[in-house]
mmCIF file of C-alpha atoms in Angstrom:
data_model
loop_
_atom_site.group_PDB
_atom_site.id
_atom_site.type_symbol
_atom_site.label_atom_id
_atom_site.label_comp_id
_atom_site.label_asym_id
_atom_site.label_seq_id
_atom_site.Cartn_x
_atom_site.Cartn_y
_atom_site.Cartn_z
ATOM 1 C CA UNK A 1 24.763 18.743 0.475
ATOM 2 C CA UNK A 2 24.884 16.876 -2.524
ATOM 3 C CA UNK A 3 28.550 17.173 -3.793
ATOM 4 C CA UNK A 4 29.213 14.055 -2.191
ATOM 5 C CA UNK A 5 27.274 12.009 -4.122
ATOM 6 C CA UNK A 6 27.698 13.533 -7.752
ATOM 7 C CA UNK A 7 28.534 11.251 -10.086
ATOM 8 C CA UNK A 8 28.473 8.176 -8.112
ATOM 9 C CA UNK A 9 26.417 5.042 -9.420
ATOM 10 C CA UNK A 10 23.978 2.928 -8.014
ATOM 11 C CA UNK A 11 22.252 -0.402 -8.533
ATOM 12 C CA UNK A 12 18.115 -0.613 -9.710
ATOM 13 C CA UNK A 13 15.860 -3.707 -10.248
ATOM 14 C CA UNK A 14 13.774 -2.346 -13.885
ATOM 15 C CA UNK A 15 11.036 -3.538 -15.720
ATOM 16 C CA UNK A 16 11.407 -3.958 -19.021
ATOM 17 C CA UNK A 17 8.652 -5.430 -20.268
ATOM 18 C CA UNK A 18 6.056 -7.927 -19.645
ATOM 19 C CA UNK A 19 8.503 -10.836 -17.299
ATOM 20 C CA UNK A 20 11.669 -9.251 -17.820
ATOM 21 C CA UNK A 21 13.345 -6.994 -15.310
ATOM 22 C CA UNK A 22 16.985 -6.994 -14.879
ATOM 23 C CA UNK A 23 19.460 -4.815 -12.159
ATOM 24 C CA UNK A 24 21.033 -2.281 -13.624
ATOM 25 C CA UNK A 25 23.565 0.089 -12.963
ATOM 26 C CA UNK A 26 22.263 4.166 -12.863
ATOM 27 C CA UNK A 27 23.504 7.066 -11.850
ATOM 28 C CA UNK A 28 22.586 8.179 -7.847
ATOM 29 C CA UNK A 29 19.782 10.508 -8.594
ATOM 30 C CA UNK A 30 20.400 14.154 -7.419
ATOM 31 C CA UNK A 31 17.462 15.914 -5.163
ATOM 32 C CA UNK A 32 15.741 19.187 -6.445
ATOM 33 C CA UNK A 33 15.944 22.513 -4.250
ATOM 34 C CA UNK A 34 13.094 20.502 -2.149
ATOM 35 C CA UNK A 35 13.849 17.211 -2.258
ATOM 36 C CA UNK A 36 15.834 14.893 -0.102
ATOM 37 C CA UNK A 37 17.922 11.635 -1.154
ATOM 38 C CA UNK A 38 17.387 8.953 0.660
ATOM 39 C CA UNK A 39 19.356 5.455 0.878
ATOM 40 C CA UNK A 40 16.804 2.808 0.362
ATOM 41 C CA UNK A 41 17.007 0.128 3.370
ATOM 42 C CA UNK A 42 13.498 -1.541 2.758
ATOM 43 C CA UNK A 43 10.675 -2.002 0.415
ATOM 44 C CA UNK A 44 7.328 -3.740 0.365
ATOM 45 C CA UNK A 45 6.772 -5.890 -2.856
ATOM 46 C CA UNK A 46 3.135 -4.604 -3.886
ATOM 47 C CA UNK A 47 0.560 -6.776 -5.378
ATOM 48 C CA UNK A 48 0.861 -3.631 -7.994
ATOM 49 C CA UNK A 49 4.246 -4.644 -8.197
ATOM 50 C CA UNK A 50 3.026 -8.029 -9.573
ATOM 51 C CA UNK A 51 0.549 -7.063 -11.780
ATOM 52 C CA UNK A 52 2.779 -4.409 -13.698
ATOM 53 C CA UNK A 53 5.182 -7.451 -13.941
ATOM 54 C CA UNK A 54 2.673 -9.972 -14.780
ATOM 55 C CA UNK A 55 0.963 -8.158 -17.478
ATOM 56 C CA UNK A 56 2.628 -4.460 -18.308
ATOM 57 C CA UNK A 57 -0.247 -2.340 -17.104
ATOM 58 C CA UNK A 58 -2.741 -1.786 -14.196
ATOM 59 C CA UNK A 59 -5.856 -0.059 -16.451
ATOM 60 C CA UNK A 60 -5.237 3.026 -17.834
ATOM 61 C CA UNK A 61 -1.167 3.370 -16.847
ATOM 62 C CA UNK A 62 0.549 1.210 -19.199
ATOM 63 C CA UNK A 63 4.733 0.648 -18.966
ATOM 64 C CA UNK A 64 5.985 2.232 -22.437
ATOM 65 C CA UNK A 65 9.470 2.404 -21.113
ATOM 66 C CA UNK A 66 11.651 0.833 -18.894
ATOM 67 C CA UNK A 67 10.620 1.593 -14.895
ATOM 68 C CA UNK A 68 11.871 0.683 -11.716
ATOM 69 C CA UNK A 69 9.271 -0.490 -9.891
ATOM 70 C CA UNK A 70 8.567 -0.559 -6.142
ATOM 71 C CA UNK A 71 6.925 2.445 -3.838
ATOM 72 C CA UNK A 72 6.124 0.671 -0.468
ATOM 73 C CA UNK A 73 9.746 2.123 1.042
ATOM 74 C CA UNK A 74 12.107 3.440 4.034
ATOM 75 C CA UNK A 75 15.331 4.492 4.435
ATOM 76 C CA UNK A 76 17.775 6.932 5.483
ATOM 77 C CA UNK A 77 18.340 10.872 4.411
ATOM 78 C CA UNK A 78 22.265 11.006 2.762
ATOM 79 C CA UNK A 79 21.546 14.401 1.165
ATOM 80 C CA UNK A 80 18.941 17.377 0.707
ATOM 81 C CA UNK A 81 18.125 19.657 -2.042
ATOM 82 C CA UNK A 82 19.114 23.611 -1.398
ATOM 83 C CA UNK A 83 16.123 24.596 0.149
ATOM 84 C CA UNK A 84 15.894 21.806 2.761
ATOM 85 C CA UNK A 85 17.524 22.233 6.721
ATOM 86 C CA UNK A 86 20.600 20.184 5.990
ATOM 87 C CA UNK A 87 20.035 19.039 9.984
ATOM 88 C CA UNK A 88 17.428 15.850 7.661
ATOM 89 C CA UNK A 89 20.598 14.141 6.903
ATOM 90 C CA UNK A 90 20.609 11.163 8.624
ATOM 91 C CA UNK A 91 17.352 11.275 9.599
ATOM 92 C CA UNK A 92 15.542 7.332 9.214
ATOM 93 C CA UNK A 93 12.699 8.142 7.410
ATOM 94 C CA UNK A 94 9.683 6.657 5.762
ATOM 95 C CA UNK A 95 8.615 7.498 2.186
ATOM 96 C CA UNK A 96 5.066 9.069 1.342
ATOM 97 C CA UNK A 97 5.802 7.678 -2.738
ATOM 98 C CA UNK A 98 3.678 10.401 -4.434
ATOM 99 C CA UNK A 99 3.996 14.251 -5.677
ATOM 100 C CA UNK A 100 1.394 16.552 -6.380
ATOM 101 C CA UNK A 101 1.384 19.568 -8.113
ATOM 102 C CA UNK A 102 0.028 21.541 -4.917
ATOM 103 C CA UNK A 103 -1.999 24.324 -6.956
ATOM 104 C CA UNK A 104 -4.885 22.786 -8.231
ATOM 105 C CA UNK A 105 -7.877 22.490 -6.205
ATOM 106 C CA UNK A 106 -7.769 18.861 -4.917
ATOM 107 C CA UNK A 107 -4.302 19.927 -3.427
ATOM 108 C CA UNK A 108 -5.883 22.807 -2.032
ATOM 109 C CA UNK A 109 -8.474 20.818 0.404
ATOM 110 C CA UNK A 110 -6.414 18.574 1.208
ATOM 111 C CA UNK A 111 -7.072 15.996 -1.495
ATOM 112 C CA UNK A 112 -3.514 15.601 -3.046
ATOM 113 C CA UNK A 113 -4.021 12.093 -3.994
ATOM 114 C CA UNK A 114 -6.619 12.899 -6.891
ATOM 115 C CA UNK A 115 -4.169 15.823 -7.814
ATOM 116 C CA UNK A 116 -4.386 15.378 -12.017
ATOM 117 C CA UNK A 117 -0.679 16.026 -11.839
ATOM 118 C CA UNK A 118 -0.056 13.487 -9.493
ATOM 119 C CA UNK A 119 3.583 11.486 -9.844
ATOM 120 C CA UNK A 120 3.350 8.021 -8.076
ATOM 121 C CA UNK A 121 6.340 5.688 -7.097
ATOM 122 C CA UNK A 122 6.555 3.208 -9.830
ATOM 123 C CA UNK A 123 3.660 4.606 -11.606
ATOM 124 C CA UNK A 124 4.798 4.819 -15.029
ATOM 125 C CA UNK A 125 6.382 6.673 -16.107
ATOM 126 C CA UNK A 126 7.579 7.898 -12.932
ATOM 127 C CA UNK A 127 10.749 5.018 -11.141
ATOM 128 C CA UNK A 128 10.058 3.461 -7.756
ATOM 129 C CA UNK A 129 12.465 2.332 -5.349
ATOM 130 C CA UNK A 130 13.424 -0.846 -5.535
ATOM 131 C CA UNK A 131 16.599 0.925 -5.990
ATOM 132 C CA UNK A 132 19.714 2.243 -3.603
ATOM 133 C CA UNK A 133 18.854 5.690 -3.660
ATOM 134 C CA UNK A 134 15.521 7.163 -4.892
ATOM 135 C CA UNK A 135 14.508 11.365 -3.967
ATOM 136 C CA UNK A 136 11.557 12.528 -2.821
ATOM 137 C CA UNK A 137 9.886 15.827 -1.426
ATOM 138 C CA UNK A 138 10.879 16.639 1.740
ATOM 139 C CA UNK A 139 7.756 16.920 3.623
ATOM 140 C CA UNK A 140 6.902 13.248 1.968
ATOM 141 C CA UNK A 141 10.254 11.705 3.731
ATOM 142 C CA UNK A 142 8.302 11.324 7.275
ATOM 143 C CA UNK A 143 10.701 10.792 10.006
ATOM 144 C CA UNK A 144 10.249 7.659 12.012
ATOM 145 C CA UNK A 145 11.551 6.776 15.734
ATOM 146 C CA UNK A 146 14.131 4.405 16.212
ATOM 147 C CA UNK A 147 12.458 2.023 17.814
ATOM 148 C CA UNK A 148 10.710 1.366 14.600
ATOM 149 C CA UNK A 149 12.268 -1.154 11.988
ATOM 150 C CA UNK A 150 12.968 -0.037 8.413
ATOM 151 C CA UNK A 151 10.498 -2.609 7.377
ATOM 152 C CA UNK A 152 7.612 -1.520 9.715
ATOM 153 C CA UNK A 153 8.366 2.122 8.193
ATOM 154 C CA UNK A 154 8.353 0.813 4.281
ATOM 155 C CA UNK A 155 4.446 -0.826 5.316
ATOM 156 C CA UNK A 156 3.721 2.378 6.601
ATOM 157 C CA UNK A 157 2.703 2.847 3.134
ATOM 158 C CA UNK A 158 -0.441 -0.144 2.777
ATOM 159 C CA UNK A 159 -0.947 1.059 6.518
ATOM 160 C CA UNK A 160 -2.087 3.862 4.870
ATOM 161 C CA UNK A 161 -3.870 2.443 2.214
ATOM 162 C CA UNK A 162 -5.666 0.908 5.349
ATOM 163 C CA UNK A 163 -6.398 4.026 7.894
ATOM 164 C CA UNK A 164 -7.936 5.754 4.098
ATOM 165 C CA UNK A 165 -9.974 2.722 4.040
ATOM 166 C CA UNK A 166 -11.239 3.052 7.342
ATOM 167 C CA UNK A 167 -12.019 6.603 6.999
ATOM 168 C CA UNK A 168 -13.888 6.124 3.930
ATOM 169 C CA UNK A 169 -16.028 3.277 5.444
ATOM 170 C CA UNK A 170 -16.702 5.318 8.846
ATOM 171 C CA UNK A 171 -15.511 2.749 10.929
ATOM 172 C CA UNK A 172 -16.114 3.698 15.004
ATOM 173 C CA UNK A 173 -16.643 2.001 17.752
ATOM 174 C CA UNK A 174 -19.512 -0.492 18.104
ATOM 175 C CA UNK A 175 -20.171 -1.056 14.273
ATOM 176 C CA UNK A 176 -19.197 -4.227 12.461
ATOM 177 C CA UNK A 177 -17.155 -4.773 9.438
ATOM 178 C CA UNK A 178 -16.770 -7.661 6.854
ATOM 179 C CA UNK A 179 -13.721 -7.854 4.738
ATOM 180 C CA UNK A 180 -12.723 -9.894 2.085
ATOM 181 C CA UNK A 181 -9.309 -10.658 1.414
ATOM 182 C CA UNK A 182 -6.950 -11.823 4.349
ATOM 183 C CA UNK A 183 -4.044 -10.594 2.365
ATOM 184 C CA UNK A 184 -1.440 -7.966 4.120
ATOM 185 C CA UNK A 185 -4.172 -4.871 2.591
ATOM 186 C CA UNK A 186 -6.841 -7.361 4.301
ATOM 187 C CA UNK A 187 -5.226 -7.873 7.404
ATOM 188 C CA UNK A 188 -3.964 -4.338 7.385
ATOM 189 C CA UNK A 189 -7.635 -2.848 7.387
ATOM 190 C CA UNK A 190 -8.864 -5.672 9.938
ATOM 191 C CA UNK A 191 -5.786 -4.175 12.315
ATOM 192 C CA UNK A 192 -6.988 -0.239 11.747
ATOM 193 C CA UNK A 193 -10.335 -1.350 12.281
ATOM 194 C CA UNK A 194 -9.802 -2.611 15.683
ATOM 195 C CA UNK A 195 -7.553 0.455 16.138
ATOM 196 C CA UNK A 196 -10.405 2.596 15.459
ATOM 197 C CA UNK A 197 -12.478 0.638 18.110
ATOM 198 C CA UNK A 198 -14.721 -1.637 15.412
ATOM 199 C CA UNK A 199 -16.233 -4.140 17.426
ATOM 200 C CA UNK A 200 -17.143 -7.081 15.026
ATOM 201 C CA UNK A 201 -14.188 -7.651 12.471
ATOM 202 C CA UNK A 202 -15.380 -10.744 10.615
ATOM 203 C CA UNK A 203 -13.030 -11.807 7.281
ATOM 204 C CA UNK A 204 -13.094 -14.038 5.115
ATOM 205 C CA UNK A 205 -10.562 -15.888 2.461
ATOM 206 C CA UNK A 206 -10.633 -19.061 0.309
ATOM 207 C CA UNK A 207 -6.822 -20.334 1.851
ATOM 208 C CA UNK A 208 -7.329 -22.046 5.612
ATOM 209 C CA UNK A 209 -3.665 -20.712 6.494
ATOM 210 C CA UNK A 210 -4.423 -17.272 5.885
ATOM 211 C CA UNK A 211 -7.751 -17.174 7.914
ATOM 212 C CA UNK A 212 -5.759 -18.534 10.712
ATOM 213 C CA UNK A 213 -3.489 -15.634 10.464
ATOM 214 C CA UNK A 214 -6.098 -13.013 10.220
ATOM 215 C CA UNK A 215 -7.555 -14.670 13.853
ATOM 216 C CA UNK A 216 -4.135 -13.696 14.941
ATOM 217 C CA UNK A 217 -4.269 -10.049 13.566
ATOM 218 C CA UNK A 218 -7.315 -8.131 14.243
ATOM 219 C CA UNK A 219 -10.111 -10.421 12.900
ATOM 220 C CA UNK A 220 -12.896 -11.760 15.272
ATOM 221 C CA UNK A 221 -14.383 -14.212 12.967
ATOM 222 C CA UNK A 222 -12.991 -15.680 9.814
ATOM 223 C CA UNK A 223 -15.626 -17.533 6.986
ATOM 224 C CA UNK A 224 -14.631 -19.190 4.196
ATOM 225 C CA UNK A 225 -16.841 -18.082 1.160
ATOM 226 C CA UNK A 226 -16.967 -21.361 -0.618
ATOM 227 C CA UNK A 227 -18.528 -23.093 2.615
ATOM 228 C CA UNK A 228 -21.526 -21.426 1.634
ATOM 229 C CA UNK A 229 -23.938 -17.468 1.577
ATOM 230 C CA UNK A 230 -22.602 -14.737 3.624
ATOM 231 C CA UNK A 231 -25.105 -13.310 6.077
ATOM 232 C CA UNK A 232 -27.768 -10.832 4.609
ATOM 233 C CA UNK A 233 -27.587 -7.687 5.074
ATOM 234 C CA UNK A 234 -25.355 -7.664 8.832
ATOM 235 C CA UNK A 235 -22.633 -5.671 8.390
ATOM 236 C CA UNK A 236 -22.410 -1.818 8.853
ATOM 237 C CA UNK A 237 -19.509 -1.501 6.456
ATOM 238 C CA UNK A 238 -17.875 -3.789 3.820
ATOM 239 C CA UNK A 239 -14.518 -3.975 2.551
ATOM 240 C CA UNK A 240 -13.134 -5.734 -0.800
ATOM 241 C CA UNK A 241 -9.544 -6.437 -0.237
ATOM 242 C CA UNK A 242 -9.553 -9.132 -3.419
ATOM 243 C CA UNK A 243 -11.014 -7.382 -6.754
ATOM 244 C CA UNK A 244 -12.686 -10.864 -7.288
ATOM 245 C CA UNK A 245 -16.604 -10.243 -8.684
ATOM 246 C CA UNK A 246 -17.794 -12.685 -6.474
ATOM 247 C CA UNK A 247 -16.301 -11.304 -2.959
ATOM 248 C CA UNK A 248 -17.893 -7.766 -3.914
ATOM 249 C CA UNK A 249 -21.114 -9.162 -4.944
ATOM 250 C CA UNK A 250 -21.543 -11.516 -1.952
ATOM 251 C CA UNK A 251 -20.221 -8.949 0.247
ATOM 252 C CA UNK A 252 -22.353 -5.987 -0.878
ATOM 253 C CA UNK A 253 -25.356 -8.559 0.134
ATOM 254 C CA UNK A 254 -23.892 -8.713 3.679
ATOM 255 C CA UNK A 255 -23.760 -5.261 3.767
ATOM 256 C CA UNK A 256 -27.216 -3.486 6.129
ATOM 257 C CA UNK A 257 -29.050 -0.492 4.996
ATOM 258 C CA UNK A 258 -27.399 2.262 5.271
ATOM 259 C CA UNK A 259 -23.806 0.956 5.326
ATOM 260 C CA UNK A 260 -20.735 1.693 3.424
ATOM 261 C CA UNK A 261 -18.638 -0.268 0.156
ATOM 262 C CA UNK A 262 -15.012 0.467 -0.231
ATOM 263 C CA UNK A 263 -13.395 -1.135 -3.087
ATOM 264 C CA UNK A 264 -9.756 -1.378 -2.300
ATOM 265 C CA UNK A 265 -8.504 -4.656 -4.461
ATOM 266 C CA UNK A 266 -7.515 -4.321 -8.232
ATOM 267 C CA UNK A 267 -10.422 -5.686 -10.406
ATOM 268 C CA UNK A 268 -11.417 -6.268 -13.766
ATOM 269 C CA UNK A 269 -12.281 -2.064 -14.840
ATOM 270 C CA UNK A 270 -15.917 -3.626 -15.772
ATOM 271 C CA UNK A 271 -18.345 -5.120 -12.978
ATOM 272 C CA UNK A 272 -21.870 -6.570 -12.976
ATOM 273 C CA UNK A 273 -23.036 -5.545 -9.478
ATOM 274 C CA UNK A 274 -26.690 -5.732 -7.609
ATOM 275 C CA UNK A 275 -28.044 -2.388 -8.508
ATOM 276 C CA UNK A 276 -31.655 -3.131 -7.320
ATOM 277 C CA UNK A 277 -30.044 -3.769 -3.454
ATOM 278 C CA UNK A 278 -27.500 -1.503 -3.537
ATOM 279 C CA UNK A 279 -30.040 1.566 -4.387
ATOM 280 C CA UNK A 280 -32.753 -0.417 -2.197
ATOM 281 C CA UNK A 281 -30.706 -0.065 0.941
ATOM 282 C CA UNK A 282 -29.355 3.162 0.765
ATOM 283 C CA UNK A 283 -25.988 1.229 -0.078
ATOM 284 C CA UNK A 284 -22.927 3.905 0.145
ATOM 285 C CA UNK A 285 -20.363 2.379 -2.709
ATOM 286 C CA UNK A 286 -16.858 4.220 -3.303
ATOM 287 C CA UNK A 287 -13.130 3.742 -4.260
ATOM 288 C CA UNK A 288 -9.744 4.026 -2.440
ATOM 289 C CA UNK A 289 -7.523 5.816 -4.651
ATOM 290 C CA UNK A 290 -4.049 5.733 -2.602
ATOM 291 C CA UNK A 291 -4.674 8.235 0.593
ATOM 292 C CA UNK A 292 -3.987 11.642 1.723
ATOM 293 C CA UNK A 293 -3.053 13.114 5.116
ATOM 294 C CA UNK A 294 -2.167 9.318 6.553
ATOM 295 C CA UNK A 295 1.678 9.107 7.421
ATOM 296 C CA UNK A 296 1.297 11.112 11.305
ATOM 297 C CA UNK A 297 -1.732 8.479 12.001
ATOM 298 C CA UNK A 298 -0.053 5.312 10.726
ATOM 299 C CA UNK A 299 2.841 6.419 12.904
ATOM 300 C CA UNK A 300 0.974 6.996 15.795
ATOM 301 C CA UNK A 301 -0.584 3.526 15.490
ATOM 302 C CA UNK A 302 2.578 1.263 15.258
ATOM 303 C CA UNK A 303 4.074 3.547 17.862
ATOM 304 C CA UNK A 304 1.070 2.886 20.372
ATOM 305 C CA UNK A 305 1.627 -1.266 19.385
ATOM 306 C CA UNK A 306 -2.293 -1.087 17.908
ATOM 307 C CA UNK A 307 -1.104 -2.159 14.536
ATOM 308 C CA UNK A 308 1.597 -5.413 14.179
ATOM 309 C CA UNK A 309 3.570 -4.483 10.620
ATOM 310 C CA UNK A 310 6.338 -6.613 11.188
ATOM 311 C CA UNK A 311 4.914 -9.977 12.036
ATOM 312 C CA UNK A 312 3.230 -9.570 7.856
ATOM 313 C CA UNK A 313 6.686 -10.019 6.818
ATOM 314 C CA UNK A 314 7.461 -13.741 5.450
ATOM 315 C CA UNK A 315 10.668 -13.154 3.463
ATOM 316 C CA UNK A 316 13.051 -11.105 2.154
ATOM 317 C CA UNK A 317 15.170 -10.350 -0.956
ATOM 318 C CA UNK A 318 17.882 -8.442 -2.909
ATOM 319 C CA UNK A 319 17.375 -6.643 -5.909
ATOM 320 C CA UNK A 320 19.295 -9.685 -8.433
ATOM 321 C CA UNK A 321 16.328 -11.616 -6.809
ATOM 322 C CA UNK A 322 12.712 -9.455 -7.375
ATOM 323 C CA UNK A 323 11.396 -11.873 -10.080
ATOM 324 C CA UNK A 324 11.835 -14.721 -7.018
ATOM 325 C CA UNK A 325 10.490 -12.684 -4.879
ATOM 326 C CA UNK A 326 7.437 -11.828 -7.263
ATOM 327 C CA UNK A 327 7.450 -15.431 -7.866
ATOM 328 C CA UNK A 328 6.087 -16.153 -4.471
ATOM 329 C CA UNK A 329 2.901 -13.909 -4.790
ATOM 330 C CA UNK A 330 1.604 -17.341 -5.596
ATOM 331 C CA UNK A 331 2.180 -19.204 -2.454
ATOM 332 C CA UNK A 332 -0.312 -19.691 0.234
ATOM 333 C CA UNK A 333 2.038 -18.993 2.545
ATOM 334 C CA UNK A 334 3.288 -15.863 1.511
ATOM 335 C CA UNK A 335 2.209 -12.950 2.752
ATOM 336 C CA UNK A 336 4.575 -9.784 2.206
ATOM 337 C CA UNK A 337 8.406 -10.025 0.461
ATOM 338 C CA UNK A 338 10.281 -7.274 1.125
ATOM 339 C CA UNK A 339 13.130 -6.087 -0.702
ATOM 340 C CA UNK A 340 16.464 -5.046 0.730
ATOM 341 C CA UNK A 341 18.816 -3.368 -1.557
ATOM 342 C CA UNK A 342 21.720 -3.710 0.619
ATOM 343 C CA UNK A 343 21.203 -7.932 0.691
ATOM 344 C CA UNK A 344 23.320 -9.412 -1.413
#
């Protein structure tokens, strides 16, 4: 099912280097036995995305050679490796951006996304999809109903990012969260948290326009932290959608005994954090690293209208106009690009 498409070139937005990414002209990539091709129709610009452009790296995973970047993405099957029910082709489909290895014993319980063999969309060295065409494993390419836009399917992605999140901080009906951050990750947790029946979803963000919009999208109370000290020790779980010192700090302080820290925003590697209160109060602190086992959820959530993905969307782009789009990350009034290979 791939004869078709041998041969035949397509068009990729690649970094180069620090500020410099150009489209280029590559060849359509051809799927493995397992694999499926898929035509890209939509793709979330990352704040990943950003930061690989803005500075080369994102901690230990440094760009050595040129990379197309982009992994928040949808599209539609055009052709399937040998081993996969040609019936896929066609199919709309949303992508699941990783591969594990599948043997080791993370992928064994379940926890593929700490696989040490793990290959990530636009992880480098590995190419994303900001791109015409970009293959994936099969059972990664998660069908998606029609009544679902190619756009909503791409965020299925950060949805995910969100419903790990929310499993990680145990959030259940009746218990309150504070997150900080009312950036689409932000706003994305605030909607999953309400999903999953939260009952106080206070947020809280430095820009008036974006605390506005998180009112709109899940949040039952919005602060801003430079109007002055969060509440002491309220909140049953806490959630850092920013990376900024002072929005984990603070918000660790609003967190009760007993309750739960999820980092989720990209940081400085090194932080100076309230040891004393966090060992004092029984604090639970811990990572999001991606997810696992989150695609038939976030489905399931924009299907039953309990999470809004389209209404994050503010603009869209081509790929001759990613470094615009990236541009943007800087306005107050952005909140997610998304790039459309087929705009030209």
């Amino acid at each position: 099912m791939t004869d078709q498409l041998e041969g035949q070139r397509m068009r990729a937005s690649v970094l180069h280097g620090v500020e410099h990414v150009r489209v280029e002209e590559r060849e359509v990539p051809t799927p493995a036995a397992d694999e499926v091709l898929v035509r890209i129709e939509a793709v979330g610009l990352c704040g990943s995305d950003v930061h690989y452009y803005r500075h080369g790296r994102i901690g230990s995973f440094v760009v050595e050679q040129p990379m197309v970047l982009g992994h928040e993405s949808a599209g539609v099957v055009t052709a399937v490796g040998s081993d996969v029910d040609p019936t896929r082709v066609g199919q709309r489909v949303s992508i699941e951006p990783q591969r594990s290895c599948r043997v080791c014993a993370w992928c064994k319980r379940g926890e593929y996304n700490l696989c040490p063999r793990i290959e990530f969309y636009a992880t480098p060295p590995i190419d994303g999809s900001f791109a015409e065409y970009a293959t994936i494993q099969a059972d990664f390419a998660h069908p998606v109903p029609d009544s679902m836009s190619m756009e909503a399917a791409a965020l299925l992605e950060p949805l995910s990012v969100g419903i790990a999140t929310a499993r990680k901080a145990g959030m259940a009906p009746g218990r309150s969260v504070l997150i900080a951050g009312c950036g689409p990750i932000g706003l994305i947790c605030a909607q999953v948290a309400r999903a999953y029946g939260v009952t106080e979803v206070v947020m809280t963000d430095l820009v008036p326009a974006r605390r506005e919009r998180a009112l709109q999208l899940g949040a039952t109370e919005v602060l801003d932290p430079a109007a002055g000290p969060l509440p002491e020790a309220r909140f049953d779980a806490f959630v850092d959608a920013t990376g900024a010192l002072p929005a984990v700090r603070s918000g660790i302080m609003a967190t009760a005994p007993g309750g739960t820290v999820v980092l989720v925003g990209m940081g400085e590697d090194d932080m100076s954090l309230p040891v004393g209160t966090i060992t004092s109060r029984e604090i639970s602190v811990t990572g999001i690293f991606r997810y696992n086992n989150t695609w038939p959820t976030a489905i399931a959530l924009v299907q039953a209208g309990l999470v809004d993905l389209d209404s994050l969307v503010t603009a869209r782009y081509g790929l001759d106009d990613v470094v615009t789009a990236i541009e943007t990350d800087t306005d107050p009034g952005s909140l997610k690009s998304v790039i459309v290979p087929g705009l030209r």
